[in-house]
Amino acid sequence: MKKSMVTYTLLFLALSSFAHTNPVPLTANTFDGMWGLEIESGGVGWLHVHEDQGFLDAELLWIGGSVLPVSHVYLADENTLVVTRTYEAKKSENRTHTVTMTLRIKKSGDTLEGTMTAPKWNGSGETETKFIGKRMPTMPERPDLSKVDLGKSVNLFNGKNLNGWRLIDPESKSAFEVVDGVLVNDPVQPDHGAHISYGNLRTEKEYGDFNLKLEVNVPEGSNSGVYLRGLYEVQVVDSYGKPLDSHNMGAVYSRITPNEAAEKPAGEWQSMDITLVDRHVTVVLNNKKIIDNEPVYGPTGGAISADVLAPGPIYLQGDHGKVSYRNIVLTTIN
């Protein structure tokens, strides 16, 4: 028995030594960098692969939610990257499962092709979702905003109707209406019956770089968002009195944390002054600059495109909670 244990121990050490001395070399990792993902379901993702601390690591955005560290990432071979992410699924009052999403990704030049597999909720089989990825363009230098050439200003909301706006998904239900000159979104769910899928409202026109000014009123506990070019969500939420966080009022959702808290209490009108130039964002909330010309390295959850160079709409999140907008004015930047 003792001899057998010694034999197994030596074999284990030999295999461990081989595994540690013959890995796929990190220098073979051509996946390094940031990738915009277009997902076949119509969603958008973002993947950042790096070796900043001497080991392979990554952060992932998958359709919605936040940019989060992955559970694990490894090179199966020099042209195959495997990424896993886990999340908790509460099945009952006393049972929670850890669900694993697995992305297997192949690379050809600056293009990725991959599949994401995950178990179905009922445990009978799995889902498979295909996606493609493109390497993100290099981030430009921080622009000199004092030299910005302002163009024409346009009032995006006329205070009378929703002319110039439409739902992103025409199959969804709209909770937006004009009440006493104010654009109000109130996505009420029924006490009984099926959940209603409310839609997000976007401008008919699309824009490049711009300055956007608006006023917003957020009731207690409510939540919404203003998307810049359909890519970057500036958070609209009742976060008064909370510690600084990348999910607070005026933050670029899960990407840029405000440098100070400038929220007003719930139910008060608040002003937002947002500038987007060369993929850098400045946010002035209630006359305080809380984000100062900071780079945004990729889309946020809920983005409608992974193309960070293309023009896009302003869109207002409509599926979370009640919120009101007024005085929405966009000034183009040439």
Short mmCIF file of C-alpha atoms in Angstrom, two decimals:
data_model
loop_
_atom_site.label_atom_id
_atom_site.label_comp_id
_atom_site.label_asym_id
_atom_site.label_seq_id
_atom_site.Cartn_x
_atom_site.Cartn_y
_atom_site.Cartn_z
CA MET A 1 0.00 0.00 0.00
CA LYS A 2 2.77 2.38 0.99
CA LYS A 3 4.78 1.55 -2.13
CA SER A 4 1.73 2.13 -4.32
CA MET A 5 1.13 5.53 -2.73
CA VAL A 6 4.76 6.51 -3.38
CA THR A 7 4.41 5.44 -7.01
CA TYR A 8 1.23 7.49 -7.50
CA THR A 9 2.83 10.49 -5.80
CA LEU A 10 5.87 10.39 -8.07
CA LEU A 11 3.62 10.02 -11.12
CA PHE A 12 1.52 12.99 -10.01
CA LEU A 13 4.62 15.14 -9.46
CA ALA A 14 6.00 14.16 -12.86
CA LEU A 15 2.75 15.06 -14.60
CA SER A 16 2.51 18.32 -12.66
CA SER A 17 6.07 19.21 -13.61
CA PHE A 18 5.33 18.48 -17.26
CA ALA A 19 2.15 20.59 -17.14
CA HIS A 20 3.97 23.53 -15.61
CA THR A 21 7.00 23.37 -17.88
CA ASN A 22 5.10 22.87 -21.15
CA PRO A 23 2.15 25.28 -21.23
CA VAL A 24 0.98 27.11 -24.31
CA PRO A 25 3.44 30.04 -24.06
CA LEU A 26 1.88 33.40 -23.27
CA THR A 27 3.88 34.88 -26.11
CA ALA A 28 1.67 32.80 -28.42
CA ASN A 29 -1.42 34.58 -27.17
CA THR A 30 -2.64 36.72 -30.05
CA PHE A 31 -5.98 37.28 -28.30
CA ASP A 32 -4.51 40.09 -26.20
CA GLY A 33 -6.50 43.29 -26.45
CA MET A 34 -10.09 44.52 -26.52
CA TRP A 35 -12.75 43.02 -28.76
CA GLY A 36 -16.26 44.18 -29.65
CA LEU A 37 -18.68 41.27 -29.95
CA GLU A 38 -21.77 41.04 -32.15
CA ILE A 39 -24.03 38.26 -30.82
CA GLU A 40 -26.45 36.41 -33.10
CA SER A 41 -29.41 37.15 -30.83
CA GLY A 42 -28.88 40.83 -31.59
CA GLY A 43 -27.01 41.62 -28.41
CA VAL A 44 -23.62 43.25 -28.00
CA GLY A 45 -20.62 42.16 -25.94
CA TRP A 46 -17.07 43.17 -25.15
CA LEU A 47 -14.02 41.11 -24.20
CA HIS A 48 -10.72 42.36 -22.81
CA VAL A 49 -7.91 39.78 -22.74
CA HIS A 50 -4.66 40.72 -21.04
CA GLU A 51 -1.66 39.57 -19.03
CA ASP A 52 -1.27 42.68 -16.87
CA GLN A 53 -0.20 40.75 -13.75
CA GLY A 54 1.85 38.07 -15.49
CA PHE A 55 -1.00 35.64 -16.07
CA LEU A 56 -3.81 35.38 -18.59
CA ASP A 57 -6.94 37.20 -17.48
CA ALA A 58 -10.03 38.80 -19.01
CA GLU A 59 -13.11 40.92 -18.43
CA LEU A 60 -16.39 40.29 -20.24
CA LEU A 61 -19.60 42.13 -21.04
CA TRP A 62 -22.31 39.82 -22.35
CA ILE A 63 -25.37 41.69 -23.69
CA GLY A 64 -26.60 43.30 -20.46
CA GLY A 65 -25.40 44.11 -16.98
CA SER A 66 -21.87 45.08 -16.06
CA VAL A 67 -18.35 44.51 -17.33
CA LEU A 68 -17.08 41.78 -14.97
CA PRO A 69 -13.94 39.67 -14.46
CA VAL A 70 -14.34 36.21 -15.98
CA SER A 71 -14.29 33.08 -13.84
CA HIS A 72 -11.46 31.60 -15.88
CA VAL A 73 -9.70 32.03 -19.21
CA TYR A 74 -7.14 29.80 -20.89
CA LEU A 75 -5.59 28.95 -24.24
CA ALA A 76 -6.67 25.47 -25.32
CA ASP A 77 -4.16 25.90 -28.15
CA GLU A 78 -2.53 28.91 -29.74
CA ASN A 79 -5.65 29.66 -31.78
CA THR A 80 -8.42 28.70 -29.33
CA LEU A 81 -9.37 30.75 -26.30
CA VAL A 82 -11.77 29.39 -23.69
CA VAL A 83 -13.56 31.81 -21.35
CA THR A 84 -15.96 30.88 -18.56
CA ARG A 85 -18.27 33.07 -16.52
CA THR A 86 -20.46 31.93 -13.65
CA TYR A 87 -23.53 33.37 -12.00
CA GLU A 88 -25.92 32.25 -9.28
CA ALA A 89 -29.41 31.01 -10.22
CA LYS A 90 -31.87 30.70 -7.35
CA LYS A 91 -34.01 27.63 -8.02
CA SER A 92 -35.96 27.65 -4.77
CA GLU A 93 -35.91 29.15 -1.29
CA ASN A 94 -33.22 26.72 -0.17
CA ARG A 95 -31.36 25.86 -3.39
CA THR A 96 -29.10 27.97 -5.57
CA HIS A 97 -27.12 26.66 -8.53
CA THR A 98 -23.91 28.08 -9.94
CA VAL A 99 -24.43 28.35 -13.69
CA THR A 100 -21.43 28.36 -16.04
CA MET A 101 -21.33 30.05 -19.43
CA THR A 102 -18.52 28.76 -21.65
CA LEU A 103 -17.18 30.72 -24.62
CA ARG A 104 -14.94 28.90 -27.09
CA ILE A 105 -13.31 31.37 -29.45
CA LYS A 106 -11.24 31.00 -32.63
CA LYS A 107 -9.24 33.84 -34.15
CA SER A 108 -8.45 34.75 -37.74
CA GLY A 109 -6.48 37.97 -38.13
CA ASP A 110 -8.38 40.67 -36.26
CA THR A 111 -11.64 38.71 -36.32
CA LEU A 112 -13.05 36.30 -33.75
CA GLU A 113 -15.63 33.56 -34.23
CA GLY A 114 -17.07 31.82 -31.22
CA THR A 115 -19.89 30.02 -29.50
CA MET A 116 -21.30 30.46 -26.02
CA THR A 117 -22.85 27.40 -24.41
CA ALA A 118 -24.86 27.38 -21.20
CA PRO A 119 -27.38 25.01 -19.57
CA LYS A 120 -31.06 25.60 -20.08
CA TRP A 121 -32.96 26.78 -17.01
CA ASN A 122 -34.87 23.50 -16.63
CA GLY A 123 -31.70 21.40 -16.84
CA SER A 124 -32.71 19.57 -20.03
CA GLY A 125 -30.03 20.38 -22.57
CA GLU A 126 -28.07 23.51 -23.32
CA THR A 127 -28.25 26.64 -25.41
CA GLU A 128 -25.64 27.57 -27.98
CA THR A 129 -25.19 31.13 -29.20
CA LYS A 130 -22.81 32.15 -31.97
CA PHE A 131 -20.95 35.45 -32.07
CA ILE A 132 -18.27 37.27 -34.00
CA GLY A 133 -15.75 39.79 -32.73
CA LYS A 134 -13.66 42.61 -34.11
CA ARG A 135 -10.58 44.10 -32.49
CA MET A 136 -11.42 47.48 -30.98
CA PRO A 137 -9.75 50.46 -32.69
CA THR A 138 -6.96 52.18 -30.82
CA MET A 139 -8.18 54.77 -28.32
CA PRO A 140 -7.40 58.32 -29.53
CA GLU A 141 -5.56 60.81 -27.37
CA ARG A 142 -7.67 62.83 -24.96
CA PRO A 143 -9.27 65.62 -27.02
CA ASP A 144 -8.75 69.29 -26.23
CA LEU A 145 -12.32 70.33 -25.50
CA SER A 146 -11.39 74.03 -25.60
CA LYS A 147 -10.83 73.63 -29.36
CA VAL A 148 -14.08 71.78 -30.09
CA ASP A 149 -16.03 73.20 -33.05
CA LEU A 150 -19.69 73.27 -32.08
CA GLY A 151 -22.28 72.85 -34.80
CA LYS A 152 -26.04 73.15 -34.89
CA SER A 153 -28.24 72.71 -31.81
CA VAL A 154 -31.50 70.80 -32.07
CA ASN A 155 -34.28 70.29 -29.54
CA LEU A 156 -34.80 66.52 -29.56
CA PHE A 157 -38.11 66.70 -27.66
CA ASN A 158 -40.76 69.21 -28.75
CA GLY A 159 -42.86 68.95 -25.58
CA LYS A 160 -45.95 67.95 -27.57
CA ASN A 161 -45.48 64.47 -29.00
CA LEU A 162 -42.89 61.80 -29.83
CA ASN A 163 -42.04 63.09 -33.31
CA GLY A 164 -38.43 62.21 -34.07
CA TRP A 165 -38.46 59.19 -31.75
CA ARG A 166 -39.35 55.49 -32.12
CA LEU A 167 -39.03 52.27 -30.20
CA ILE A 168 -35.86 50.27 -30.86
CA ASP A 169 -37.94 47.08 -30.90
CA PRO A 170 -41.28 47.78 -32.61
CA GLU A 171 -42.69 44.56 -31.12
CA SER A 172 -42.29 45.85 -27.56
CA LYS A 173 -44.77 48.01 -25.68
CA SER A 174 -44.12 51.71 -25.12
CA ALA A 175 -44.50 53.28 -21.68
CA PHE A 176 -43.45 56.71 -22.95
CA GLU A 177 -45.99 59.51 -23.22
CA VAL A 178 -46.06 63.30 -23.12
CA VAL A 179 -47.68 64.72 -19.98
CA ASP A 180 -47.91 68.51 -19.53
CA GLY A 181 -44.91 69.11 -21.79
CA VAL A 182 -42.78 66.44 -20.08
CA LEU A 183 -41.61 63.12 -21.56
CA VAL A 184 -42.65 60.51 -18.99
CA ASN A 185 -41.80 56.81 -18.98
CA ASP A 186 -43.85 54.72 -16.55
CA PRO A 187 -43.44 50.97 -17.23
CA VAL A 188 -46.02 49.61 -14.82
CA GLN A 189 -46.28 45.83 -14.46
CA PRO A 190 -49.66 44.23 -13.72
CA ASP A 191 -50.33 42.81 -10.27
CA HIS A 192 -51.45 39.62 -11.98
CA GLY A 193 -50.78 38.22 -15.43
CA ALA A 194 -47.83 38.05 -17.79
CA HIS A 195 -44.82 40.33 -17.52
CA ILE A 196 -44.95 43.20 -20.02
CA SER A 197 -41.85 43.77 -22.13
CA TYR A 198 -41.45 47.54 -22.38
CA GLY A 199 -39.25 49.06 -25.05
CA ASN A 200 -36.42 51.58 -25.22
CA LEU A 201 -36.98 54.86 -27.08
CA ARG A 202 -34.44 56.13 -29.61
CA THR A 203 -34.03 59.13 -31.86
CA GLU A 204 -34.80 58.60 -35.53
CA LYS A 205 -31.59 60.42 -36.41
CA GLU A 206 -28.08 59.29 -35.59
CA TYR A 207 -25.17 61.40 -34.41
CA GLY A 208 -21.40 61.35 -34.18
CA ASP A 209 -19.80 63.50 -31.48
CA PHE A 210 -22.00 65.95 -29.61
CA ASN A 211 -22.95 67.79 -26.47
CA LEU A 212 -26.25 66.74 -24.91
CA LYS A 213 -28.11 68.75 -22.29
CA LEU A 214 -31.26 67.56 -20.54
CA GLU A 215 -33.20 67.62 -17.31
CA VAL A 216 -34.37 64.45 -15.60
CA ASN A 217 -36.55 63.61 -12.62
CA VAL A 218 -36.09 60.22 -10.95
CA PRO A 219 -38.61 59.02 -8.33
CA GLU A 220 -37.42 57.17 -5.23
CA GLY A 221 -35.90 53.80 -6.07
CA SER A 222 -36.28 54.24 -9.83
CA ASN A 223 -33.78 53.54 -12.58
CA SER A 224 -33.22 54.42 -16.26
CA GLY A 225 -30.39 55.46 -18.56
CA VAL A 226 -29.37 57.77 -21.40
CA TYR A 227 -27.41 56.02 -24.16
CA LEU A 228 -24.92 57.98 -26.24
CA ARG A 229 -24.85 56.85 -29.88
CA GLY A 230 -26.61 53.68 -28.69
CA LEU A 231 -23.27 52.61 -27.17
CA TYR A 232 -22.60 54.11 -23.77
CA GLU A 233 -25.15 54.35 -20.97
CA VAL A 234 -24.98 57.36 -18.68
CA GLN A 235 -26.78 56.07 -15.62
CA VAL A 236 -30.02 57.64 -14.42
CA VAL A 237 -30.92 56.31 -10.98
CA ASP A 238 -31.94 57.32 -7.48
CA SER A 239 -28.52 57.04 -5.80
CA TYR A 240 -28.68 60.07 -3.51
CA GLY A 241 -26.60 59.56 -0.37
CA LYS A 242 -24.89 56.39 -1.62
CA PRO A 243 -21.08 55.87 -1.76
CA LEU A 244 -19.40 56.59 -5.11
CA ASP A 245 -19.93 53.76 -7.57
CA SER A 246 -19.85 53.13 -11.32
CA HIS A 247 -23.60 52.39 -11.16
CA ASN A 248 -24.62 55.73 -9.61
CA MET A 249 -26.34 58.72 -11.17
CA GLY A 250 -24.20 60.20 -13.94
CA ALA A 251 -21.75 57.28 -14.13
CA VAL A 252 -20.90 55.61 -17.42
CA TYR A 253 -22.52 52.35 -16.40
CA SER A 254 -20.00 49.91 -14.86
CA ARG A 255 -17.14 51.67 -16.65
CA ILE A 256 -16.50 55.14 -15.19
CA THR A 257 -17.19 56.11 -11.57
CA PRO A 258 -18.02 59.77 -10.88
CA ASN A 259 -15.27 61.65 -9.06
CA GLU A 260 -17.81 63.14 -6.64
CA ALA A 261 -21.45 62.72 -5.66
CA ALA A 262 -23.64 65.44 -7.20
CA GLU A 263 -27.09 63.80 -7.11
CA LYS A 264 -30.15 65.52 -5.77
CA PRO A 265 -32.76 63.70 -3.69
CA ALA A 266 -35.33 61.58 -5.52
CA GLY A 267 -38.21 63.50 -7.08
CA GLU A 268 -36.24 66.67 -7.85
CA TRP A 269 -35.35 67.87 -11.35
CA GLN A 270 -31.66 67.40 -12.10
CA SER A 271 -29.54 68.72 -14.97
CA MET A 272 -27.17 66.69 -17.10
CA ASP A 273 -24.59 68.15 -19.49
CA ILE A 274 -22.84 65.36 -21.42
CA THR A 275 -20.09 65.70 -24.02
CA LEU A 276 -18.87 62.84 -26.22
CA VAL A 277 -15.76 63.52 -28.33
CA ASP A 278 -13.36 60.91 -29.75
CA ARG A 279 -14.76 58.21 -27.43
CA HIS A 280 -14.08 60.41 -24.38
CA VAL A 281 -16.95 61.41 -22.10
CA THR A 282 -17.48 64.42 -19.87
CA VAL A 283 -20.49 64.54 -17.54
CA VAL A 284 -21.60 67.63 -15.62
CA LEU A 285 -24.35 66.73 -13.15
CA ASN A 286 -26.18 69.59 -11.43
CA ASN A 287 -23.37 71.98 -12.42
CA LYS A 288 -20.61 69.74 -11.01
CA LYS A 289 -18.14 68.02 -13.33
CA ILE A 290 -18.23 64.41 -12.17
CA ILE A 291 -16.52 62.79 -15.20
CA ASP A 292 -13.77 64.79 -16.87
CA ASN A 293 -12.96 63.84 -20.46
CA GLU A 294 -12.44 60.15 -19.65
CA PRO A 295 -11.98 57.40 -22.28
CA VAL A 296 -14.73 54.79 -22.68
CA TYR A 297 -13.04 51.58 -23.83
CA GLY A 298 -16.11 49.74 -25.03
CA PRO A 299 -19.90 49.55 -25.06
CA THR A 300 -21.96 49.23 -21.89
CA GLY A 301 -24.71 46.71 -21.19
CA GLY A 302 -27.73 47.23 -23.42
CA ALA A 303 -25.73 48.74 -26.30
CA ILE A 304 -27.24 48.27 -29.76
CA SER A 305 -23.91 48.18 -31.63
CA ALA A 306 -20.32 47.20 -31.02
CA ASP A 307 -19.04 49.64 -33.67
CA VAL A 308 -17.56 52.43 -31.56
CA LEU A 309 -16.70 54.55 -34.62
CA ALA A 310 -20.17 54.64 -36.23
CA PRO A 311 -22.79 57.32 -35.59
CA GLY A 312 -25.75 56.23 -33.48
CA PRO A 313 -28.92 57.43 -31.80
CA ILE A 314 -29.64 58.87 -28.41
CA TYR A 315 -31.76 56.31 -26.63
CA LEU A 316 -33.65 56.34 -23.36
CA GLN A 317 -34.02 53.17 -21.34
CA GLY A 318 -37.69 52.33 -21.00
CA ASP A 319 -37.90 48.97 -19.25
CA HIS A 320 -36.71 49.72 -15.70
CA GLY A 321 -38.67 52.35 -13.78
CA LYS A 322 -40.54 55.62 -13.91
CA VAL A 323 -38.55 58.65 -15.03
CA SER A 324 -39.32 62.02 -16.63
CA TYR A 325 -37.30 64.09 -19.12
CA ARG A 326 -37.53 67.63 -20.45
CA ASN A 327 -35.41 70.23 -22.31
CA ILE A 328 -33.42 67.66 -24.32
CA VAL A 329 -31.04 69.63 -26.53
CA LEU A 330 -28.25 68.15 -28.66
CA THR A 331 -25.46 70.23 -30.23
CA THR A 332 -23.39 68.50 -32.87
CA ILE A 333 -19.59 68.69 -32.81
CA ASN A 334 -17.88 69.07 -36.18
#
